[in-house]
PDB file of C-alpha atoms in Angstrom:
ATOM      1  CA  MET G 300     140.240  97.124  85.017  1.00  0.00           C
ATOM      2  CA  ASN G 301     141.088 100.188  86.920  1.00  0.00           C
ATOM      3  CA  SER G 302     145.097  99.444  84.232  1.00  0.00           C
ATOM      4  CA  VAL G 303     142.784 100.059  81.773  1.00  0.00           C
ATOM      5  CA  ARG G 304     142.320 102.838  79.926  1.00  0.00           C
ATOM      6  CA  LEU G 305     140.630 105.205  76.985  1.00  0.00           C
ATOM      7  CA  ASP G 306     141.428 108.739  77.051  1.00  0.00           C
ATOM      8  CA  GLY G 307     141.057 110.612  73.860  1.00  0.00           C
ATOM      9  CA  LYS G 308     139.776 106.592  73.054  1.00  0.00           C
ATOM     10  CA  ARG G 309     136.403 108.122  70.864  1.00  0.00           C
ATOM     11  CA  VAL G 310     133.037 105.974  71.789  1.00  0.00           C
ATOM     12  CA  LEU G 311     129.887 105.041  70.626  1.00  0.00           C
ATOM     13  CA  ILE G 312     127.373 103.341  72.786  1.00  0.00           C
ATOM     14  CA  THR G 313     123.630 101.929  71.870  1.00  0.00           C
ATOM     15  CA  GLY G 314     121.640 101.010  73.785  1.00  0.00           C
ATOM     16  CA  ALA G 315     123.653 103.151  77.130  1.00  0.00           C
ATOM     17  CA  SER G 316     120.497 104.293  79.345  1.00  0.00           C
ATOM     18  CA  ARG G 317     119.327 100.936  81.614  1.00  0.00           C
ATOM     19  CA  GLY G 318     121.755  98.024  81.975  1.00  0.00           C
ATOM     20  CA  ILE G 319     124.233  96.386  80.299  1.00  0.00           C
ATOM     21  CA  GLY G 320     124.335  99.214  78.939  1.00  0.00           C
ATOM     22  CA  ALA G 321     123.857 102.341  80.928  1.00  0.00           C
ATOM     23  CA  ASP G 322     127.210  99.849  82.964  1.00  0.00           C
ATOM     24  CA  LEU G 323     128.490 100.289  79.558  1.00  0.00           C
ATOM     25  CA  ALA G 324     128.855 103.689  79.944  1.00  0.00           C
ATOM     26  CA  GLU G 325     129.551 103.809  82.982  1.00  0.00           C
ATOM     27  CA  THR G 326     132.937 102.291  83.650  1.00  0.00           C
ATOM     28  CA  PHE G 327     133.668 103.569  80.062  1.00  0.00           C
ATOM     29  CA  ALA G 328     134.015 106.900  81.745  1.00  0.00           C
ATOM     30  CA  GLY G 329     136.257 105.550  84.574  1.00  0.00           C
ATOM     31  CA  ALA G 330     138.408 104.822  81.508  1.00  0.00           C
ATOM     32  CA  GLY G 331     138.976 108.291  81.582  1.00  0.00           C
ATOM     33  CA  ALA G 332     136.765 107.630  77.261  1.00  0.00           C
ATOM     34  CA  THR G 333     135.004 110.001  75.354  1.00  0.00           C
ATOM     35  CA  LEU G 334     132.076 108.609  75.019  1.00  0.00           C
ATOM     36  CA  VAL G 335     128.009 109.087  72.193  1.00  0.00           C
ATOM     37  CA  LEU G 336     125.872 107.507  74.624  1.00  0.00           C
ATOM     38  CA  SER G 337     122.452 106.102  71.600  1.00  0.00           C
ATOM     39  CA  GLY G 338     118.760 104.569  73.044  1.00  0.00           C
ATOM     40  CA  ARG G 339     115.412 105.278  72.047  1.00  0.00           C
ATOM     41  CA  ASP G 340     114.545 107.363  75.073  1.00  0.00           C
ATOM     42  CA  ALA G 341     116.571 111.209  74.049  1.00  0.00           C
ATOM     43  CA  GLY G 342     115.435 112.922  77.923  1.00  0.00           C
ATOM     44  CA  ALA G 343     117.228 110.351  79.684  1.00  0.00           C
ATOM     45  CA  LEU G 344     120.415 109.835  77.332  1.00  0.00           C
ATOM     46  CA  ASP G 345     120.727 113.697  77.660  1.00  0.00           C
ATOM     47  CA  GLN G 346     121.252 113.463  82.151  1.00  0.00           C
ATOM     48  CA  GLN G 347     123.447 110.928  81.595  1.00  0.00           C
ATOM     49  CA  ALA G 348     125.275 112.164  79.155  1.00  0.00           C
ATOM     50  CA  ARG G 349     125.437 114.882  81.460  1.00  0.00           C
ATOM     51  CA  LYS G 350     126.560 113.136  84.776  1.00  0.00           C
ATOM     52  CA  LEU G 351     128.802 110.952  83.128  1.00  0.00           C
ATOM     53  CA  GLU G 352     130.367 114.022  82.470  1.00  0.00           C
ATOM     54  CA  ARG G 353     129.923 115.823  85.837  1.00  0.00           C
ATOM     55  CA  GLN G 354     131.336 112.895  87.731  1.00  0.00           C
ATOM     56  CA  TYR G 355     134.532 111.850  85.410  1.00  0.00           C
ATOM     57  CA  GLY G 356     135.415 114.487  83.834  1.00  0.00           C
ATOM     58  CA  ILE G 357     134.798 113.771  80.072  1.00  0.00           C
ATOM     59  CA  ARG G 358     133.156 114.476  77.185  1.00  0.00           C
ATOM     60  CA  ALA G 359     129.898 112.289  76.873  1.00  0.00           C
ATOM     61  CA  ALA G 360     127.240 113.182  73.894  1.00  0.00           C
ATOM     62  CA  ALA G 361     124.345 112.318  73.458  1.00  0.00           C
ATOM     63  CA  VAL G 362     122.026 111.071  70.052  1.00  0.00           C
ATOM     64  CA  ALA G 363     118.545 109.103  70.055  1.00  0.00           C
ATOM     65  CA  ALA G 364     118.053 106.648  67.641  1.00  0.00           C
ATOM     66  CA  ASP G 365     115.118 104.169  67.337  1.00  0.00           C
ATOM     67  CA  LEU G 366     116.895 101.116  65.788  1.00  0.00           C
ATOM     68  CA  ALA G 367     113.795  99.171  64.518  1.00  0.00           C
ATOM     69  CA  GLU G 368     113.986 102.336  62.210  1.00  0.00           C
ATOM     70  CA  PRO G 369     114.708 101.265  58.682  1.00  0.00           C
ATOM     71  CA  ASP G 370     117.857 103.715  58.505  1.00  0.00           C
ATOM     72  CA  ALA G 371     118.443 104.046  62.541  1.00  0.00           C
ATOM     73  CA  PRO G 372     121.297 102.326  61.583  1.00  0.00           C
ATOM     74  CA  MET G 373     123.086 104.049  59.148  1.00  0.00           C
ATOM     75  CA  ARG G 374     122.224 107.558  60.389  1.00  0.00           C
ATOM     76  CA  LEU G 375     123.176 106.674  64.059  1.00  0.00           C
ATOM     77  CA  ALA G 376     126.705 106.638  62.003  1.00  0.00           C
ATOM     78  CA  ALA G 377     126.561 109.205  60.619  1.00  0.00           C
ATOM     79  CA  ASP G 378     125.867 111.743  63.372  1.00  0.00           C
ATOM     80  CA  ALA G 379     127.836 109.789  66.421  1.00  0.00           C
ATOM     81  CA  ALA G 380     130.852 109.787  64.134  1.00  0.00           C
ATOM     82  CA  ALA G 381     130.097 113.491  63.590  1.00  0.00           C
ATOM     83  CA  ALA G 382     129.977 114.136  67.693  1.00  0.00           C
ATOM     84  CA  PHE G 383     133.609 114.858  68.456  1.00  0.00           C
ATOM     85  CA  GLY G 384     134.654 114.199  64.631  1.00  0.00           C
ATOM     86  CA  GLY G 385     135.794 110.203  64.887  1.00  0.00           C
ATOM     87  CA  LEU G 386     135.652 106.702  66.448  1.00  0.00           C
ATOM     88  CA  ASP G 387     137.417 104.645  67.574  1.00  0.00           C
ATOM     89  CA  VAL G 388     135.415 102.396  70.058  1.00  0.00           C
ATOM     90  CA  LEU G 389     131.917 100.665  68.671  1.00  0.00           C
ATOM     91  CA  ILE G 390     130.660  98.973  71.712  1.00  0.00           C
ATOM     92  CA  ASN G 391     126.687  97.409  70.261  1.00  0.00           C
ATOM     93  CA  ASN G 392     124.574  96.627  72.632  1.00  0.00           C
ATOM     94  CA  ALA G 393     121.117  97.310  71.721  1.00  0.00           C
ATOM     95  CA  GLY G 394     119.268  95.199  72.109  1.00  0.00           C
ATOM     96  CA  VAL G 395     115.285  92.905  72.559  1.00  0.00           C
ATOM     97  CA  SER G 396     113.490  89.848  73.742  1.00  0.00           C
ATOM     98  CA  HIS G 397     110.085  87.962  73.584  1.00  0.00           C
ATOM     99  CA  PRO G 398     110.425  84.918  75.175  1.00  0.00           C
ATOM    100  CA  GLU G 399     107.566  82.851  73.789  1.00  0.00           C
ATOM    101  CA  PRO G 400     107.515  79.234  72.398  1.00  0.00           C
ATOM    102  CA  VAL G 401     107.395  78.380  68.309  1.00  0.00           C
ATOM    103  CA  SER G 402     103.588  77.983  68.853  1.00  0.00           C
ATOM    104  CA  GLY G 403     103.197  81.037  69.575  1.00  0.00           C
ATOM    105  CA  LEU G 404     105.478  83.200  67.165  1.00  0.00           C
ATOM    106  CA  THR G 405     104.456  85.380  64.799  1.00  0.00           C
ATOM    107  CA  ALA G 406     105.121  87.153  62.136  1.00  0.00           C
ATOM    108  CA  ALA G 407     105.334  90.660  62.970  1.00  0.00           C
ATOM    109  CA  ALA G 408     107.613  89.485  66.863  1.00  0.00           C
ATOM    110  CA  PHE G 409     110.610  88.240  64.867  1.00  0.00           C
ATOM    111  CA  ASP G 410     110.541  90.765  62.491  1.00  0.00           C
ATOM    112  CA  GLU G 411     111.342  93.026  65.631  1.00  0.00           C
ATOM    113  CA  VAL G 412     113.824  90.246  67.111  1.00  0.00           C
ATOM    114  CA  LEU G 413     115.806  90.286  64.127  1.00  0.00           C
ATOM    115  CA  THR G 414     115.043  93.356  62.951  1.00  0.00           C
ATOM    116  CA  VAL G 415     116.422  95.193  66.652  1.00  0.00           C
ATOM    117  CA  ASN G 416     118.966  92.345  67.505  1.00  0.00           C
ATOM    118  CA  LEU G 417     121.020  91.312  64.152  1.00  0.00           C
ATOM    119  CA  ARG G 418     120.366  94.076  61.717  1.00  0.00           C
ATOM    120  CA  ALA G 419     120.622  97.047  63.115  1.00  0.00           C
ATOM    121  CA  PRO G 420     124.038  96.132  65.065  1.00  0.00           C
ATOM    122  CA  ALA G 421     125.345  94.881  61.653  1.00  0.00           C
ATOM    123  CA  LEU G 422     124.517  97.167  59.974  1.00  0.00           C
ATOM    124  CA  LEU G 423     126.217  99.636  61.716  1.00  0.00           C
ATOM    125  CA  ALA G 424     128.648  97.829  62.634  1.00  0.00           C
ATOM    126  CA  ALA G 425     129.937  97.888  59.267  1.00  0.00           C
ATOM    127  CA  GLU G 426     129.131 101.235  58.934  1.00  0.00           C
ATOM    128  CA  VAL G 427     131.488 102.290  61.778  1.00  0.00           C
ATOM    129  CA  GLY G 428     133.972  99.775  60.915  1.00  0.00           C
ATOM    130  CA  ALA G 429     134.140 101.012  57.641  1.00  0.00           C
ATOM    131  CA  ALA G 430     134.479 104.681  58.731  1.00  0.00           C
ATOM    132  CA  MET G 431     137.313 102.950  60.860  1.00  0.00           C
ATOM    133  CA  ALA G 432     138.822 101.348  58.497  1.00  0.00           C
ATOM    134  CA  GLU G 433     139.638 104.276  56.349  1.00  0.00           C
ATOM    135  CA  ALA G 434     141.092 106.198  59.433  1.00  0.00           C
ATOM    136  CA  GLY G 435     142.979 104.058  60.597  1.00  0.00           C
ATOM    137  CA  GLY G 436     141.934 101.495  62.611  1.00  0.00           C
ATOM    138  CA  GLY G 437     139.328 101.119  66.224  1.00  0.00           C
ATOM    139  CA  SER G 438     137.336  98.351  68.707  1.00  0.00           C
ATOM    140  CA  ILE G 439     133.581  96.553  67.421  1.00  0.00           C
ATOM    141  CA  VAL G 440     132.788  94.939  70.011  1.00  0.00           C
ATOM    142  CA  THR G 441     129.347  92.853  69.455  1.00  0.00           C
ATOM    143  CA  VAL G 442     126.949  92.447  73.024  1.00  0.00           C
ATOM    144  CA  ALA G 443     125.231  88.823  71.361  1.00  0.00           C
ATOM    145  CA  SER G 444     124.816  86.094  73.837  1.00  0.00           C
ATOM    146  CA  ALA G 445     124.963  82.656  75.321  1.00  0.00           C
ATOM    147  CA  ALA G 446     121.941  81.713  74.004  1.00  0.00           C
ATOM    148  CA  ALA G 447     123.811  82.579  70.000  1.00  0.00           C
ATOM    149  CA  LEU G 448     125.910  79.279  70.942  1.00  0.00           C
ATOM    150  CA  ARG G 449     123.704  76.898  72.895  1.00  0.00           C
ATOM    151  CA  ALA G 450     119.482  76.749  72.115  1.00  0.00           C
ATOM    152  CA  LEU G 451     117.111  77.635  74.403  1.00  0.00           C
ATOM    153  CA  PRO G 452     114.030  77.143  74.105  1.00  0.00           C
ATOM    154  CA  GLU G 453     110.324  79.892  73.725  1.00  0.00           C
ATOM    155  CA  HIS G 454     114.315  81.713  72.555  1.00  0.00           C
ATOM    156  CA  TYR G 455     113.381  81.042  68.661  1.00  0.00           C
ATOM    157  CA  ALA G 456     113.808  84.622  67.800  1.00  0.00           C
ATOM    158  CA  TYR G 457     116.221  85.876  69.990  1.00  0.00           C
ATOM    159  CA  CYS G 458     118.653  82.514  69.323  1.00  0.00           C
ATOM    160  CA  THR G 459     118.825  82.990  65.463  1.00  0.00           C
ATOM    161  CA  SER G 460     119.063  87.153  65.645  1.00  0.00           C
ATOM    162  CA  LYS G 461     122.547  86.990  68.225  1.00  0.00           C
ATOM    163  CA  ALA G 462     123.809  83.425  66.437  1.00  0.00           C
ATOM    164  CA  GLY G 463     123.372  85.561  63.593  1.00  0.00           C
ATOM    165  CA  LEU G 464     125.393  88.225  64.383  1.00  0.00           C
ATOM    166  CA  VAL G 465     127.846  86.194  65.724  1.00  0.00           C
ATOM    167  CA  MET G 466     128.585  85.581  62.441  1.00  0.00           C
ATOM    168  CA  ALA G 467     128.650  88.853  61.783  1.00  0.00           C
ATOM    169  CA  THR G 468     130.657  89.971  63.615  1.00  0.00           C
ATOM    170  CA  LYS G 469     133.582  87.325  62.332  1.00  0.00           C
ATOM    171  CA  VAL G 470     132.900  88.476  59.167  1.00  0.00           C
ATOM    172  CA  LEU G 471     133.927  92.169  60.080  1.00  0.00           C
ATOM    173  CA  ALA G 472     137.125  90.754  61.541  1.00  0.00           C
ATOM    174  CA  LEU G 473     138.514  88.655  58.369  1.00  0.00           C
ATOM    175  CA  GLU G 474     137.751  91.427  56.271  1.00  0.00           C
ATOM    176  CA  LEU G 475     138.508  94.752  58.369  1.00  0.00           C
ATOM    177  CA  GLY G 476     141.405  93.243  60.253  1.00  0.00           C
ATOM    178  CA  PRO G 477     143.472  93.821  57.560  1.00  0.00           C
ATOM    179  CA  ARG G 478     143.084  97.005  58.041  1.00  0.00           C
ATOM    180  CA  GLY G 479     143.778  97.860  61.267  1.00  0.00           C
ATOM    181  CA  VAL G 480     139.580  97.435  62.636  1.00  0.00           C
ATOM    182  CA  ARG G 481     138.823  94.231  65.412  1.00  0.00           C
ATOM    183  CA  ALA G 482     136.357  92.927  65.753  1.00  0.00           C
ATOM    184  CA  ASN G 483     134.675  90.874  68.744  1.00  0.00           C
ATOM    185  CA  SER G 484     131.504  89.445  70.479  1.00  0.00           C
ATOM    186  CA  LEU G 485     130.775  88.838  73.777  1.00  0.00           C
ATOM    187  CA  CYS G 486     128.347  85.961  75.215  1.00  0.00           C
ATOM    188  CA  PRO G 487     127.133  85.462  78.823  1.00  0.00           C
ATOM    189  CA  THR G 488     124.555  83.835  80.369  1.00  0.00           C
ATOM    190  CA  VAL G 489     121.341  84.948  82.027  1.00  0.00           C
ATOM    191  CA  VAL G 490     122.571  88.853  83.525  1.00  0.00           C
ATOM    192  CA  LEU G 491     120.861  90.433  86.259  1.00  0.00           C
ATOM    193  CA  THR G 492     119.302  93.356  84.987  1.00  0.00           C
ATOM    194  CA  ASP G 493     115.877  94.205  84.656  1.00  0.00           C
ATOM    195  CA  MET G 494     115.092  92.537  81.407  1.00  0.00           C
ATOM    196  CA  GLY G 495     117.063  89.235  82.907  1.00  0.00           C
ATOM    197  CA  ARG G 496     115.235  89.287  86.447  1.00  0.00           C
ATOM    198  CA  LYS G 497     111.750  89.600  83.705  1.00  0.00           C
ATOM    199  CA  VAL G 498     112.518  86.483  81.938  1.00  0.00           C
ATOM    200  CA  TRP G 499     114.469  83.695  84.784  1.00  0.00           C
ATOM    201  CA  GLY G 500     113.103  85.843  88.058  1.00  0.00           C
ATOM    202  CA  GLU G 501     110.573  82.792  88.832  1.00  0.00           C
ATOM    203  CA  ASP G 502     112.503  79.357  90.859  1.00  0.00           C
ATOM    204  CA  GLU G 503     110.489  76.931  88.090  1.00  0.00           C
ATOM    205  CA  LYS G 504     113.071  79.436  85.000  1.00  0.00           C
ATOM    206  CA  SER G 505     115.543  79.894  86.777  1.00  0.00           C
ATOM    207  CA  ALA G 506     116.655  76.320  88.582  1.00  0.00           C
ATOM    208  CA  PRO G 507     116.932  74.468  85.744  1.00  0.00           C
ATOM    209  CA  MET G 508     119.812  77.733  84.102  1.00  0.00           C
ATOM    210  CA  LEU G 509     121.282  77.809  87.197  1.00  0.00           C
ATOM    211  CA  ALA G 510     121.359  74.094  87.377  1.00  0.00           C
ATOM    212  CA  ARG G 511     123.647  73.785  83.821  1.00  0.00           C
ATOM    213  CA  ILE G 512     126.251  76.432  85.329  1.00  0.00           C
ATOM    214  CA  PRO G 513     129.054  75.334  87.088  1.00  0.00           C
ATOM    215  CA  LEU G 514     129.605  78.290  88.963  1.00  0.00           C
ATOM    216  CA  GLY G 515     125.790  78.709  90.102  1.00  0.00           C
ATOM    217  CA  ARG G 516     124.635  81.934  89.880  1.00  0.00           C
ATOM    218  CA  PHE G 517     124.124  84.222  86.325  1.00  0.00           C
ATOM    219  CA  ALA G 518     126.219  87.308  85.897  1.00  0.00           C
ATOM    220  CA  VAL G 519     126.132  90.288  86.857  1.00  0.00           C
ATOM    221  CA  PRO G 520     126.384  93.702  84.593  1.00  0.00           C
ATOM    222  CA  ALA G 521     129.962  94.567  85.256  1.00  0.00           C
ATOM    223  CA  GLU G 522     131.067  91.753  84.277  1.00  0.00           C
ATOM    224  CA  VAL G 523     130.352  92.159  80.916  1.00  0.00           C
ATOM    225  CA  SER G 524     131.974  95.651  80.657  1.00  0.00           C
ATOM    226  CA  ALA G 525     134.712  94.458  82.384  1.00  0.00           C
ATOM    227  CA  THR G 526     135.260  91.950  79.779  1.00  0.00           C
ATOM    228  CA  ALA G 527     134.261  94.853  76.889  1.00  0.00           C
ATOM    229  CA  LEU G 528     136.508  97.527  78.116  1.00  0.00           C
ATOM    230  CA  PHE G 529     139.480  95.145  77.879  1.00  0.00           C
ATOM    231  CA  LEU G 530     138.833  94.056  74.115  1.00  0.00           C
ATOM    232  CA  ALA G 531     137.832  98.383  73.487  1.00  0.00           C
ATOM    233  CA  SER G 532     141.582  98.294  75.554  1.00  0.00           C
ATOM    234  CA  ASP G 533     144.869  98.184  72.725  1.00  0.00           C
ATOM    235  CA  MET G 534     145.688  95.352  75.744  1.00  0.00           C
ATOM    236  CA  SER G 535     143.610  93.472  73.866  1.00  0.00           C
ATOM    237  CA  SER G 536     145.480  94.031  70.377  1.00  0.00           C
ATOM    238  CA  MET G 537     145.825  90.195  68.996  1.00  0.00           C
ATOM    239  CA  ILE G 538     142.071  89.542  69.643  1.00  0.00           C
ATOM    240  CA  ASN G 539     139.982  89.148  66.187  1.00  0.00           C
ATOM    241  CA  GLY G 540     137.136  87.089  65.538  1.00  0.00           C
ATOM    242  CA  ALA G 541     136.477  85.847  69.183  1.00  0.00           C
ATOM    243  CA  ASP G 542     133.481  85.522  70.479  1.00  0.00           C
ATOM    244  CA  ILE G 543     133.634  84.977  73.874  1.00  0.00           C
ATOM    245  CA  PRO G 544     132.073  83.915  76.867  1.00  0.00           C
ATOM    246  CA  ILE G 545     130.792  84.933  79.972  1.00  0.00           C
ATOM    247  CA  ASP G 546     128.703  82.190  81.221  1.00  0.00           C
ATOM    248  CA  GLY G 547     130.306  79.698  84.296  1.00  0.00           C
ATOM    249  CA  GLY G 548     130.850  77.522  82.322  1.00  0.00           C
ATOM    250  CA  TYR G 549     127.133  76.826  81.533  1.00  0.00           C
ATOM    251  CA  GLY G 550     129.309  76.486  78.558  1.00  0.00           C
ATOM    252  CA  VAL G 551     130.773  73.238  78.659  1.00  0.00           C
ATOM    253  CA  SER G 552     128.501  72.095  81.102  1.00  0.00           C
TER     254      SER G 552
END
């Protein structure tokens, strides 16, 4: 993806301090984007922003936000836009997972997953997308999951949240497309981050899933980031409302 450039594009990345988010930040910095990095740890975000500025010669700002808080999406949208005078790209990446069987599900756990994985990114995308439309256009890329498209045991809340997020993205594409805003979602299989290894690290759990992936392996963060970069760029100017699997063929097996 070295040929894809986003010089001058202002990009908000949520969940930016670790896992897929950290790789997204590195990838977009390498493409010349101006970054607003968001997450819960203000100190870690600030260190990350300064590092990327030094390494890639870009501008970067850190805006801490806890997306579990009711008004966090609206505050983040305003603060991120204020950092560099607007946004051209939103990468909706932050999320949580608490695997458990339906029989052990609690209302508190369900509410937390739905709040962070669906309510917050949907409201953030709506707010940022409306501002992009007023400014003439932009791109929203949401990191959903293969769990949005195929059911997984012990992922009741997670599957529900990600499926809702895919449909929310399609509505954004439908309503904001005529005003120059594209909205797409990514649906990766298990990604080998710390969270991915925690949930899927045991052989007895990972083996059945790997057996359903024709390529025979899980994804790595760079594969998600490269696809997100493509969707954020003008190279994907006719792609809108898509949910793109990054799953090694899991969806067709």
